[in-house]
Short mmCIF file of C-alpha atoms and ligand atoms in Angstrom, two decimals:
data_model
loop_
_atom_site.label_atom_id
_atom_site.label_comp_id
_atom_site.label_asym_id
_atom_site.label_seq_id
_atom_site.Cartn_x
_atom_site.Cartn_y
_atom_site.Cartn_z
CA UNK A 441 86.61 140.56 114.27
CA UNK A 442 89.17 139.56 116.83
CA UNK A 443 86.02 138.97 119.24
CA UNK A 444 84.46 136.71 116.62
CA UNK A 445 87.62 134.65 116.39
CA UNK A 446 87.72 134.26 120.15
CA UNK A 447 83.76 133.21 120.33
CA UNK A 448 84.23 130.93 117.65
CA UNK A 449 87.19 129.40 119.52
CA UNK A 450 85.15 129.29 122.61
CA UNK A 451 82.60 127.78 121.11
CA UNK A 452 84.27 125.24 119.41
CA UNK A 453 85.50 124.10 122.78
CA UNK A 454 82.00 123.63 124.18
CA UNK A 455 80.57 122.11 121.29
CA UNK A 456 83.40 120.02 119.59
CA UNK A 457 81.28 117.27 119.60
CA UNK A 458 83.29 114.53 120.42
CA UNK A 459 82.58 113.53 123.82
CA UNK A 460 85.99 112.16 125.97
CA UNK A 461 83.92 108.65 127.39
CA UNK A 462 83.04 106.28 124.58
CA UNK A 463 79.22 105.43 124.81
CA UNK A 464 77.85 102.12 126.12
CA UNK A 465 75.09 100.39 124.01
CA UNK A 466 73.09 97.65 125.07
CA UNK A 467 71.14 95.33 122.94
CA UNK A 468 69.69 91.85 124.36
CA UNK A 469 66.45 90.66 126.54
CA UNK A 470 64.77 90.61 130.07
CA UNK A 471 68.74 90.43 131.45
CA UNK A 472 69.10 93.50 130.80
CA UNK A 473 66.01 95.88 129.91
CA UNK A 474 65.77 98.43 131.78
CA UNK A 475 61.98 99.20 131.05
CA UNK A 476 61.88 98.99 127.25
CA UNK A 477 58.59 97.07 127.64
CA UNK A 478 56.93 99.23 129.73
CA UNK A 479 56.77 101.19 126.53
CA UNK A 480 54.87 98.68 124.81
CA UNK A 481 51.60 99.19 126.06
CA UNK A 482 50.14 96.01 125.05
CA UNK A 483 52.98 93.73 125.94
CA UNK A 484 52.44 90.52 127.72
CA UNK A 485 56.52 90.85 129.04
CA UNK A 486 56.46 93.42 131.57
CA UNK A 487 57.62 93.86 134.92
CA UNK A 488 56.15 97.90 135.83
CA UNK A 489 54.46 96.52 138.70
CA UNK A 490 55.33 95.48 141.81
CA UNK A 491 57.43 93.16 143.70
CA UNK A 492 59.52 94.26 140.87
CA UNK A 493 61.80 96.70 142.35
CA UNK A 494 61.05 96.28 145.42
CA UNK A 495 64.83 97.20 146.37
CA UNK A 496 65.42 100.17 144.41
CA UNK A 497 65.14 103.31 145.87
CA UNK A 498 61.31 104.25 146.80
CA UNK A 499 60.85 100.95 146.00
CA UNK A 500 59.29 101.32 142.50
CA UNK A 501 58.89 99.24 139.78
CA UNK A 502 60.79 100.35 136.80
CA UNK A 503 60.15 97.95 134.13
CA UNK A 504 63.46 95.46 135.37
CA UNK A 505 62.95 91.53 135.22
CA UNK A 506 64.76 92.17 138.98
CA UNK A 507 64.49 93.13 142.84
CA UNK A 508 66.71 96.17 141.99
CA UNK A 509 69.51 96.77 139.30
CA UNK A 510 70.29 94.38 136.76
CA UNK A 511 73.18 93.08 134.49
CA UNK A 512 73.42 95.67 132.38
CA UNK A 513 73.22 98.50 135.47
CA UNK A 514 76.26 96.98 136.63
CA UNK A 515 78.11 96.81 133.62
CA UNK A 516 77.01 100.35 132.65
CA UNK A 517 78.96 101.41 136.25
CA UNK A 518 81.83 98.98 135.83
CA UNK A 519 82.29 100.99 132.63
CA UNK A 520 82.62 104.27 134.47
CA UNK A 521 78.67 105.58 133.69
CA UNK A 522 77.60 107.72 136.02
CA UNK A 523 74.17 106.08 135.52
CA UNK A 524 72.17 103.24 133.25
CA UNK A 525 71.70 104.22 129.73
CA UNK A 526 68.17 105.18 129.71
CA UNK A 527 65.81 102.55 127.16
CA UNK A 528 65.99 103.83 123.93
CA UNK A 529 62.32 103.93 123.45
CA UNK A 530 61.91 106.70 126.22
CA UNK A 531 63.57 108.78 124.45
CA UNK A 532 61.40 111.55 123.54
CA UNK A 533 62.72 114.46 122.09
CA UNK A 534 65.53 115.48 119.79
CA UNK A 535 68.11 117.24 122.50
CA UNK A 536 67.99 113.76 124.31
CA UNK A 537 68.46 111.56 121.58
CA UNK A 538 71.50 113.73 120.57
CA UNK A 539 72.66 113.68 124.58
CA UNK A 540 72.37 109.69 124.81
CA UNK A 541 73.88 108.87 121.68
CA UNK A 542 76.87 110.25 123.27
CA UNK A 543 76.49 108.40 126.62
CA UNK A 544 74.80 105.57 125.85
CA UNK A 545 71.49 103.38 124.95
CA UNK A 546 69.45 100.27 125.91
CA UNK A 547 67.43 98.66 123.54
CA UNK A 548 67.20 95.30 125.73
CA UNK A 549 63.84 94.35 125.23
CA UNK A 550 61.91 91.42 127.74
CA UNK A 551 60.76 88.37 126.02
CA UNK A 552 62.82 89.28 122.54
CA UNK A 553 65.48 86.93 121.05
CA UNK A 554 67.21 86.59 117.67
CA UNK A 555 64.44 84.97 115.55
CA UNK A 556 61.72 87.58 114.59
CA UNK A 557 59.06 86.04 115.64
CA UNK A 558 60.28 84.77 119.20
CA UNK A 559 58.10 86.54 122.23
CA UNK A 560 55.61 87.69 119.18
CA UNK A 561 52.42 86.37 119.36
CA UNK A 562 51.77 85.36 116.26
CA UNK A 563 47.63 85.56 116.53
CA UNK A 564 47.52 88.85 117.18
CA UNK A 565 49.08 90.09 113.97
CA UNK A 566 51.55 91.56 116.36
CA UNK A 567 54.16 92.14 113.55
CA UNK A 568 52.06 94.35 112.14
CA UNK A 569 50.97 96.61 114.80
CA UNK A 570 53.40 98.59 117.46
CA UNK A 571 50.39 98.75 119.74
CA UNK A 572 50.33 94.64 120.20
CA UNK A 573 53.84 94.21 120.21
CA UNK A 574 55.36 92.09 122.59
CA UNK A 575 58.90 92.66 122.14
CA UNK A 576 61.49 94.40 120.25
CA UNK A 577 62.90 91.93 118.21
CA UNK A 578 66.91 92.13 118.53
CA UNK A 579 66.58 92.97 114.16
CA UNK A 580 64.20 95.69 115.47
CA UNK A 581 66.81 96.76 118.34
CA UNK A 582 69.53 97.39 115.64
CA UNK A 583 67.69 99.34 113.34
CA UNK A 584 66.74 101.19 116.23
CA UNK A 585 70.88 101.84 116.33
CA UNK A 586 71.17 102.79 113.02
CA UNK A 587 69.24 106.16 113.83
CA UNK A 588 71.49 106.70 116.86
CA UNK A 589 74.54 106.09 114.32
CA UNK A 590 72.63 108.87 112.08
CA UNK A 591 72.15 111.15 114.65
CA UNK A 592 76.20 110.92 115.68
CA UNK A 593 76.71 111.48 111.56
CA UNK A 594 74.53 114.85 111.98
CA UNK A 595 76.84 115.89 114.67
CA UNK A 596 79.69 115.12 114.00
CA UNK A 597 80.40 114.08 110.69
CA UNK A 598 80.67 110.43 109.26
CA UNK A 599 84.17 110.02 109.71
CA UNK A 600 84.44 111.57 113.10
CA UNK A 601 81.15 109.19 113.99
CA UNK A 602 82.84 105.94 112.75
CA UNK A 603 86.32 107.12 114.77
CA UNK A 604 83.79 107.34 117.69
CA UNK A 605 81.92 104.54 117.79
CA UNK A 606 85.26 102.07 116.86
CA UNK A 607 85.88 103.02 121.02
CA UNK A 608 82.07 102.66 122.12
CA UNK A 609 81.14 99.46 123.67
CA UNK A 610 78.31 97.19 122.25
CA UNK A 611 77.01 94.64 124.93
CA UNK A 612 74.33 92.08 124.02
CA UNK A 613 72.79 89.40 126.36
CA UNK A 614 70.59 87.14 124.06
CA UNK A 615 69.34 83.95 123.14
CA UNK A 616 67.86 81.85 126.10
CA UNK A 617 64.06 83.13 124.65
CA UNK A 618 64.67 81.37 121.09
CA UNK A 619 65.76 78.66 123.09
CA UNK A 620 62.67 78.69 125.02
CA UNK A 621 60.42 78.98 122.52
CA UNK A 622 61.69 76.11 120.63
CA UNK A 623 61.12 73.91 123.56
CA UNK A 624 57.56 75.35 124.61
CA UNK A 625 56.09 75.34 120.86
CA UNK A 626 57.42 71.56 120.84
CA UNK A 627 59.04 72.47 117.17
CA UNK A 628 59.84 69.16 114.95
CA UNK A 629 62.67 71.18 113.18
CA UNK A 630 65.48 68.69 114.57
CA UNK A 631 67.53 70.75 117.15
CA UNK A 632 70.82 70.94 115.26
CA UNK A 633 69.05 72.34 112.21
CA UNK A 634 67.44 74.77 114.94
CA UNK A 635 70.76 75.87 116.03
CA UNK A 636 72.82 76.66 113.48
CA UNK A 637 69.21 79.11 111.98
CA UNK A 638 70.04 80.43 115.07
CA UNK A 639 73.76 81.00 114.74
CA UNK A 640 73.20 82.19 111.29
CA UNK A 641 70.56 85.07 111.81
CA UNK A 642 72.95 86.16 115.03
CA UNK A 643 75.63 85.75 112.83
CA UNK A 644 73.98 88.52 110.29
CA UNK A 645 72.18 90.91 113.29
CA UNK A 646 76.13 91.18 114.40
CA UNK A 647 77.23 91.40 110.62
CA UNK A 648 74.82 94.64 110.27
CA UNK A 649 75.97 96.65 113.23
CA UNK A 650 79.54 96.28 112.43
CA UNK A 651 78.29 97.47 109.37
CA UNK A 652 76.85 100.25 111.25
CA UNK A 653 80.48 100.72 113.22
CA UNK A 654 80.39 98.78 115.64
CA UNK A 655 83.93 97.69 116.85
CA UNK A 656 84.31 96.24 120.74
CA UNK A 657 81.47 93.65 121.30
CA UNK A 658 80.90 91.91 124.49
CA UNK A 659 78.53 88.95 123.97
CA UNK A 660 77.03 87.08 127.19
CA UNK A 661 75.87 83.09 126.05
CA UNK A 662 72.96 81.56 127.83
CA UNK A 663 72.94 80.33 131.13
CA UNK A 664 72.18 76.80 132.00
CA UNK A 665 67.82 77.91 131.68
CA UNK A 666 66.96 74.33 132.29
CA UNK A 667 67.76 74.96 135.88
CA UNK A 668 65.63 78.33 136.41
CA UNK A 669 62.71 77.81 138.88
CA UNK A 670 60.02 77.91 136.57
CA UNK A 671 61.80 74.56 134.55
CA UNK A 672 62.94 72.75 137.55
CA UNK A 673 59.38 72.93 138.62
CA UNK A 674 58.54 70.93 135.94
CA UNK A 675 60.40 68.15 136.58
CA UNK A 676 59.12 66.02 139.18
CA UNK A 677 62.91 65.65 140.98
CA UNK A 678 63.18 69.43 141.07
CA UNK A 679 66.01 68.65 138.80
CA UNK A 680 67.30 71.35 135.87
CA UNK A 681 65.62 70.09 133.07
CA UNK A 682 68.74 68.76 130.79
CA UNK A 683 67.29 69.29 127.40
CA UNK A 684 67.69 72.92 128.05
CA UNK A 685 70.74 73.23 129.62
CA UNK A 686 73.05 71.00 126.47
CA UNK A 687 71.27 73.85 124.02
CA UNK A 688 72.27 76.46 126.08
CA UNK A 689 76.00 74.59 126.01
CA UNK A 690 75.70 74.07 121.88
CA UNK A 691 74.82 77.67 121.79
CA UNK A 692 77.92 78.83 123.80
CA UNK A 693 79.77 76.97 121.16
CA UNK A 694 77.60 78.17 118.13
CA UNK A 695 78.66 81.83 118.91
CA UNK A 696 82.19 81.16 119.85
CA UNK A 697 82.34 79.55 116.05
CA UNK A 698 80.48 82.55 115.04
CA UNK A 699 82.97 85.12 116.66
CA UNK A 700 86.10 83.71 115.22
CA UNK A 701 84.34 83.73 111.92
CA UNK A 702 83.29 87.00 112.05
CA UNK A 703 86.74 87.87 113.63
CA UNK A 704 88.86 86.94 110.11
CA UNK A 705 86.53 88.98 108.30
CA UNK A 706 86.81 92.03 110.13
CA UNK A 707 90.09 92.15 111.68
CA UNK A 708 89.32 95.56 112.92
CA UNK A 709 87.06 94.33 115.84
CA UNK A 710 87.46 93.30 119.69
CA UNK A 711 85.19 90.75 120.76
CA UNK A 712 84.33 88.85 124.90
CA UNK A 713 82.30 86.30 125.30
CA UNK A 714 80.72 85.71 128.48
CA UNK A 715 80.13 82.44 129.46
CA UNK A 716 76.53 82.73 131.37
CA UNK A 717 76.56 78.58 131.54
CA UNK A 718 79.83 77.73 133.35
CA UNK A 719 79.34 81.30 135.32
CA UNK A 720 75.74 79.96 136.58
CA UNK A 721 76.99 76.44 136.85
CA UNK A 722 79.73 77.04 139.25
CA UNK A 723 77.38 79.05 141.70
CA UNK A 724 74.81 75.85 141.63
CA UNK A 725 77.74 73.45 141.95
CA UNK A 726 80.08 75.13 143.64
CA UNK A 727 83.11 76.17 144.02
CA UNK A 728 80.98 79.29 144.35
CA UNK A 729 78.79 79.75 146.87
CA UNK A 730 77.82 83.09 147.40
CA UNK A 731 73.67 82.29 147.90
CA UNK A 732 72.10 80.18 150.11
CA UNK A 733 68.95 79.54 148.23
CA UNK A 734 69.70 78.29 144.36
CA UNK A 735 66.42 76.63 143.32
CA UNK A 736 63.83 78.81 144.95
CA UNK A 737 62.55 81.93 143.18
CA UNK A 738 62.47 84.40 145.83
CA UNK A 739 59.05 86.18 144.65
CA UNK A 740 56.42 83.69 143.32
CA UNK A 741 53.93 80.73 144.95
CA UNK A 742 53.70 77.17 144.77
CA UNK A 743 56.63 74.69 143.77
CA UNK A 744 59.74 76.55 144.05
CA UNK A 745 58.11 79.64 144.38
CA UNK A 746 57.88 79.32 140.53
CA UNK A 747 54.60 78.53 139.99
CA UNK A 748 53.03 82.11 139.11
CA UNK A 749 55.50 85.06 138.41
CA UNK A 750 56.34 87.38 140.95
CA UNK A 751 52.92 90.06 141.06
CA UNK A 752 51.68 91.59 144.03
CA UNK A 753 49.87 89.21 145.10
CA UNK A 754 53.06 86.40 145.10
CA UNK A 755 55.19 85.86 148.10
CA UNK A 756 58.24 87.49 148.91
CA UNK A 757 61.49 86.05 150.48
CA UNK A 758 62.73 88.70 152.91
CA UNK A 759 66.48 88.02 152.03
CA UNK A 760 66.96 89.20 148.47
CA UNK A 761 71.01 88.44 148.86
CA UNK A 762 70.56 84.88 149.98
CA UNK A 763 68.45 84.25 146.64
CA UNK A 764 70.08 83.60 142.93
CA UNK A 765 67.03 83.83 141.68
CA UNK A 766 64.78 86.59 142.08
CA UNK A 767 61.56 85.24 140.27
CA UNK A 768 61.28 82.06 138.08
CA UNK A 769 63.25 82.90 135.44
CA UNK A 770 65.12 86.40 136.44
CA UNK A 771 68.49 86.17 138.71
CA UNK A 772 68.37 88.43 142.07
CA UNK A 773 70.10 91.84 141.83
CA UNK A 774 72.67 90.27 144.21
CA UNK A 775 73.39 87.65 141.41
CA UNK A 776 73.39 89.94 138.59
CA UNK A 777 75.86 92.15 140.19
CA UNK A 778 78.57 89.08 140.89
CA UNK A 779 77.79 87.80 136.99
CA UNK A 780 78.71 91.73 136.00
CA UNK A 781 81.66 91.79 138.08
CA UNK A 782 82.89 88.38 136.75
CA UNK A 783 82.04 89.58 133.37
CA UNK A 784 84.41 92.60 133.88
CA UNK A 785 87.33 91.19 135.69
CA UNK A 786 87.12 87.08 135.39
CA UNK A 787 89.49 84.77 133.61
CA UNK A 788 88.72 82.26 130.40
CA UNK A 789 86.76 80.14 131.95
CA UNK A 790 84.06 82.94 132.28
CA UNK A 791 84.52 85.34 129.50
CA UNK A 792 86.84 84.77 126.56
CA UNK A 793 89.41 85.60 124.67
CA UNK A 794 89.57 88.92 126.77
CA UNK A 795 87.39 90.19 130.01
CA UNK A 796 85.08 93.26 129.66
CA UNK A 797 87.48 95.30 131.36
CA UNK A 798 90.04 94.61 128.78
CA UNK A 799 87.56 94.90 125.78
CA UNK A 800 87.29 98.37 127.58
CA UNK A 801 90.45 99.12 127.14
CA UNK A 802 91.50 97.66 124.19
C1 LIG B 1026 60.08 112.75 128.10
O1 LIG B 1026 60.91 111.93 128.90
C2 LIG B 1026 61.22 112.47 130.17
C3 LIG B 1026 62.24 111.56 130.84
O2 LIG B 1026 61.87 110.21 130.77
C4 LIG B 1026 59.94 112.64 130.97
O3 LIG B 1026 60.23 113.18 132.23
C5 LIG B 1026 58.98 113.51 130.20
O4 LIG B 1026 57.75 113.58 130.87
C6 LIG B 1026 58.74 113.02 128.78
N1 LIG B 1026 57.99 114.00 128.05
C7 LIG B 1026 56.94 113.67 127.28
C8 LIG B 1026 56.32 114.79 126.54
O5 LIG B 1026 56.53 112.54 127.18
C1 LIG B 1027 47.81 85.81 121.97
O1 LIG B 1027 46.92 86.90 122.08
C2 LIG B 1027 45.57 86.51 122.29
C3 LIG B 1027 44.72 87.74 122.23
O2 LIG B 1027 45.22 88.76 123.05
C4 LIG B 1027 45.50 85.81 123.65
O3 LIG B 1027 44.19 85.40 123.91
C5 LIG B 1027 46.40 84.58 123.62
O4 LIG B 1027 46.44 83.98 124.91
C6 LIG B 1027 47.82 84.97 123.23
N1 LIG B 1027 48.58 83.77 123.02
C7 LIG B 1027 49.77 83.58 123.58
C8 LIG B 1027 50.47 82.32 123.22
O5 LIG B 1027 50.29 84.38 124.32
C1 LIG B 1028 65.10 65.86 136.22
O1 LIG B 1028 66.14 65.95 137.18
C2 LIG B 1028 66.93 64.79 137.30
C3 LIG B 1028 67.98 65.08 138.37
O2 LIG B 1028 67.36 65.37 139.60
C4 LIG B 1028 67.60 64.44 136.01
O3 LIG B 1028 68.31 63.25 136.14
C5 LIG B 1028 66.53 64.30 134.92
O4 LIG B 1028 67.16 64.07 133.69
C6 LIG B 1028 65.71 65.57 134.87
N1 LIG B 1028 64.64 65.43 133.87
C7 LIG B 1028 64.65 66.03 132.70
C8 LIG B 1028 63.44 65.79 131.83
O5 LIG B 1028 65.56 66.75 132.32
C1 LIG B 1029 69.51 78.86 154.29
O1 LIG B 1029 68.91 77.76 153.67
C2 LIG B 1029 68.38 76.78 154.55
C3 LIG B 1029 67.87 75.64 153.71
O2 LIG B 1029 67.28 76.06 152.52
C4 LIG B 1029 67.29 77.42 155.41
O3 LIG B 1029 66.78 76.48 156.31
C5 LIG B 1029 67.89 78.61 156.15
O4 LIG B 1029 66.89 79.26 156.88
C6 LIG B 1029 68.54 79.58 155.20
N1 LIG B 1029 69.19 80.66 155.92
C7 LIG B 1029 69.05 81.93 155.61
C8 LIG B 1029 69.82 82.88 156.46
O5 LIG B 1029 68.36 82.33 154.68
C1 LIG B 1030 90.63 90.57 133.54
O1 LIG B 1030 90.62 91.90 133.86
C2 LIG B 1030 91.57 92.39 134.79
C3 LIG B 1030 91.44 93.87 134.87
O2 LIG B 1030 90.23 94.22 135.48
C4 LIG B 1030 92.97 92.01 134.40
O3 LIG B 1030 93.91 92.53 135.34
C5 LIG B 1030 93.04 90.53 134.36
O4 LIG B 1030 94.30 90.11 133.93
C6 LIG B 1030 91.99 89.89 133.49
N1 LIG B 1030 91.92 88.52 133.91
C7 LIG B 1030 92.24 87.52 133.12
C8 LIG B 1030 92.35 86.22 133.80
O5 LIG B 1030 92.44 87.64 131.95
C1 LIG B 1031 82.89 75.24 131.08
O1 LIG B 1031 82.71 74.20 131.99
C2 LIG B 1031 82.84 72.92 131.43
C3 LIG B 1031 82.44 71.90 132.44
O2 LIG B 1031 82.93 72.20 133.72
C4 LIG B 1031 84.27 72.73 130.94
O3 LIG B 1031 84.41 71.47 130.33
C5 LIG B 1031 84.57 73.82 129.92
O4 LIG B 1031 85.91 73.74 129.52
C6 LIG B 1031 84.28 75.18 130.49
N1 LIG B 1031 84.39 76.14 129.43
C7 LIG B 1031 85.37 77.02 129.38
C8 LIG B 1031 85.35 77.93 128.21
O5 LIG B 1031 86.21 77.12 130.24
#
């Protein structure tokens, strides 16, 4: 009896369930997947072959828009992970799901954005079939959350779950691909009509995982796109393409809007905003300079090296630190790493009302 008491005891201490470290879950595109596409077998949004990851260890490609680690690698460490959260596609069996619940996800998905059908080719009946998906829609990324919030439930309990997750952090890095898209498929919806659809779906993807318990959000805005390789290749000055880059600042101010909305409703939650625009901006302008080359892609051919996307075939800078951009739309490691930092420990003019290293500890 007395044995069973102490086993119980024991055992309880092992298995408690509630892990010390709140989990780190991260939602958003190419910025920060970390090979969710890879597991898409028919996606056109991949990056499982090299020069990608050229500068990781052994070299391989591991499904990373990068040279080596991206955004959300550095965050993950900033936050005190001992490593990445794993995508949560590769998850493949029901002791891992239950392990990375408690540690942490990424359902970042290359190409994806907060319309549906942005990165979806729509010919090939894609929304139909997993097998010609393109992209995990960020709708698709959340209800891909809600079965890691059931599987902390089964564990745990519901309440003990929702006291959980209220200290997890939720990053997401999205937008710039809706953007995109709107430009490339030469849309007659007038832009300002366009933006505020796309304020309002965000606006109800964020209203659904709050529902779902999230608390301490860390948003990152779009960077200034019109000035990524591939779109200052288009213009004939080698010039960011302006159209691009005043979305990418209406957008910054669509979700700021959006947050303080969202904010009086649920009083409960802690919310940064990264600003990827004025972040970018200041390394292309100064008073940063950190990179020699700004315009170049560092892995590509032709005009600004942003004529092709990096393959193996493509040429390769030998300098991946002197580079901001790695190929002609995807920031170097080196640059990811200084946006993560800033992201953690910079002031308002780069992430607002708080830093990530506050919404950490809040
Ligand atoms: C499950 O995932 C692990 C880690 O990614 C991998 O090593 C393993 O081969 C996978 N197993 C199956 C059956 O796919
Ligand atoms: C859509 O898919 C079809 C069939 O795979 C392909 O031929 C076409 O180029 C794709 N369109 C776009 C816009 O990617
Ligand atoms: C191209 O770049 C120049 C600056 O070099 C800029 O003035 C012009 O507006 C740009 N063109 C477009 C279409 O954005
Ligand atoms: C820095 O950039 C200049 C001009 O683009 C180039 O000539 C020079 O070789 C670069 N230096 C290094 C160390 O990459
Ligand atoms: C951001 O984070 C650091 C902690 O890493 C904190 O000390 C600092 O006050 C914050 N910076 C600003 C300007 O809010
Ligand atoms: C971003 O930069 C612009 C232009 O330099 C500036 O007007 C704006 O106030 C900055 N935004 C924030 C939030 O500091």
């Amino acid at each position: 009896m007395v044995t069973g008491v102490l086993l119980l005891a024991l055992f309880c201490i092992g298995c408690s369930g509630i892990p010390e470290k709140p989990a780190v879950y991260i939602f958003g595109d190419s910025t920060a997947d970390v090979g969710t596409n890879s597991f898409l077998p028919n996606s056109q949004f991949r990056a499982n072959y090299p020069h990608y990851g050229i500068d990781f260890p052994k070299h391989i490609p591991t499904g990373r828009f990068s040279n080596g680690l991206n955004a959300a690698d550095f965050i993950a460490k900033l936050m005190g992970l001992e490593s990445s959260p794993p995508p949560f596609l590769s998850i493949n069996s029901t002791s891992s799901m239950k392990k990375y619940s408690m540690i942490g996800l990424n359902f970042a998905s290359g190409g994806s954005g907060i319309l549906d059908l942005t990165g979806e080719n729509v010919t090939t009946n894609a929304l139909k079939s997993k097998k010609n998906k393109n992209v995990v829609s960020l709708g698709e990324q959340i209800k891909q959350f809600a079965a890691v919030r059931g599987t902390l439930a089964d564990l745990m309990g519901q309440a003990a779950a929702r006291n959980y997750l209220a200290n997890c952090l939720f990053f997401i890095s999205t937008g710039s691909n809706d953007i995109f898209s709107y430009y490339l498929t030469r849309s007659n919806v007038p832009e300002k009509e366009f933006m505020s659809t796309l304020g309002s779906k965000y606006e109800r993807h964020l209203e659904l995982l709050i529902s779902l318990g999230a608390r301490k959000i860390g948003i990152i805005s779009v960077p200034p796109i019109g000035c990524c390789p591939s779109q200052r290749a288009m213009n004939e000055s080698g010039g960011c393409l302006d159209g691009l880059n005043e979305q990418a600042v209406t957008f910054h101010s669509t979700i700021r809007i959006m947050m303080d909305r969202i904010n009086s409703r649920h009083n409960e939650i802690k919310y940064s905003i990264g600003n990827a625009f004025n972040m970018t901006m200041d390394v292309l302008q100064g008073p940063i300079s950190l990179f020699n080359e700004t315009k170049a892609a560092c892995c590509g051919t032709g005009k600004l090296n942003a004529q092709e996307m990096c393959n193996p075939k493509t040429s390769l800078c030998s300098d991946r630190t002197k580079y901001l951009f790695w190929d002609s739309f995807h920031p170097t490691s080196a640059a990811s790493e200084v946006a993560a930092t800033t992201l953690f420990q910079g002031g308002p003019r780069y992430v607002y009302p708080i830093n990530f290293s506050q919404l950490a500890a809040a």
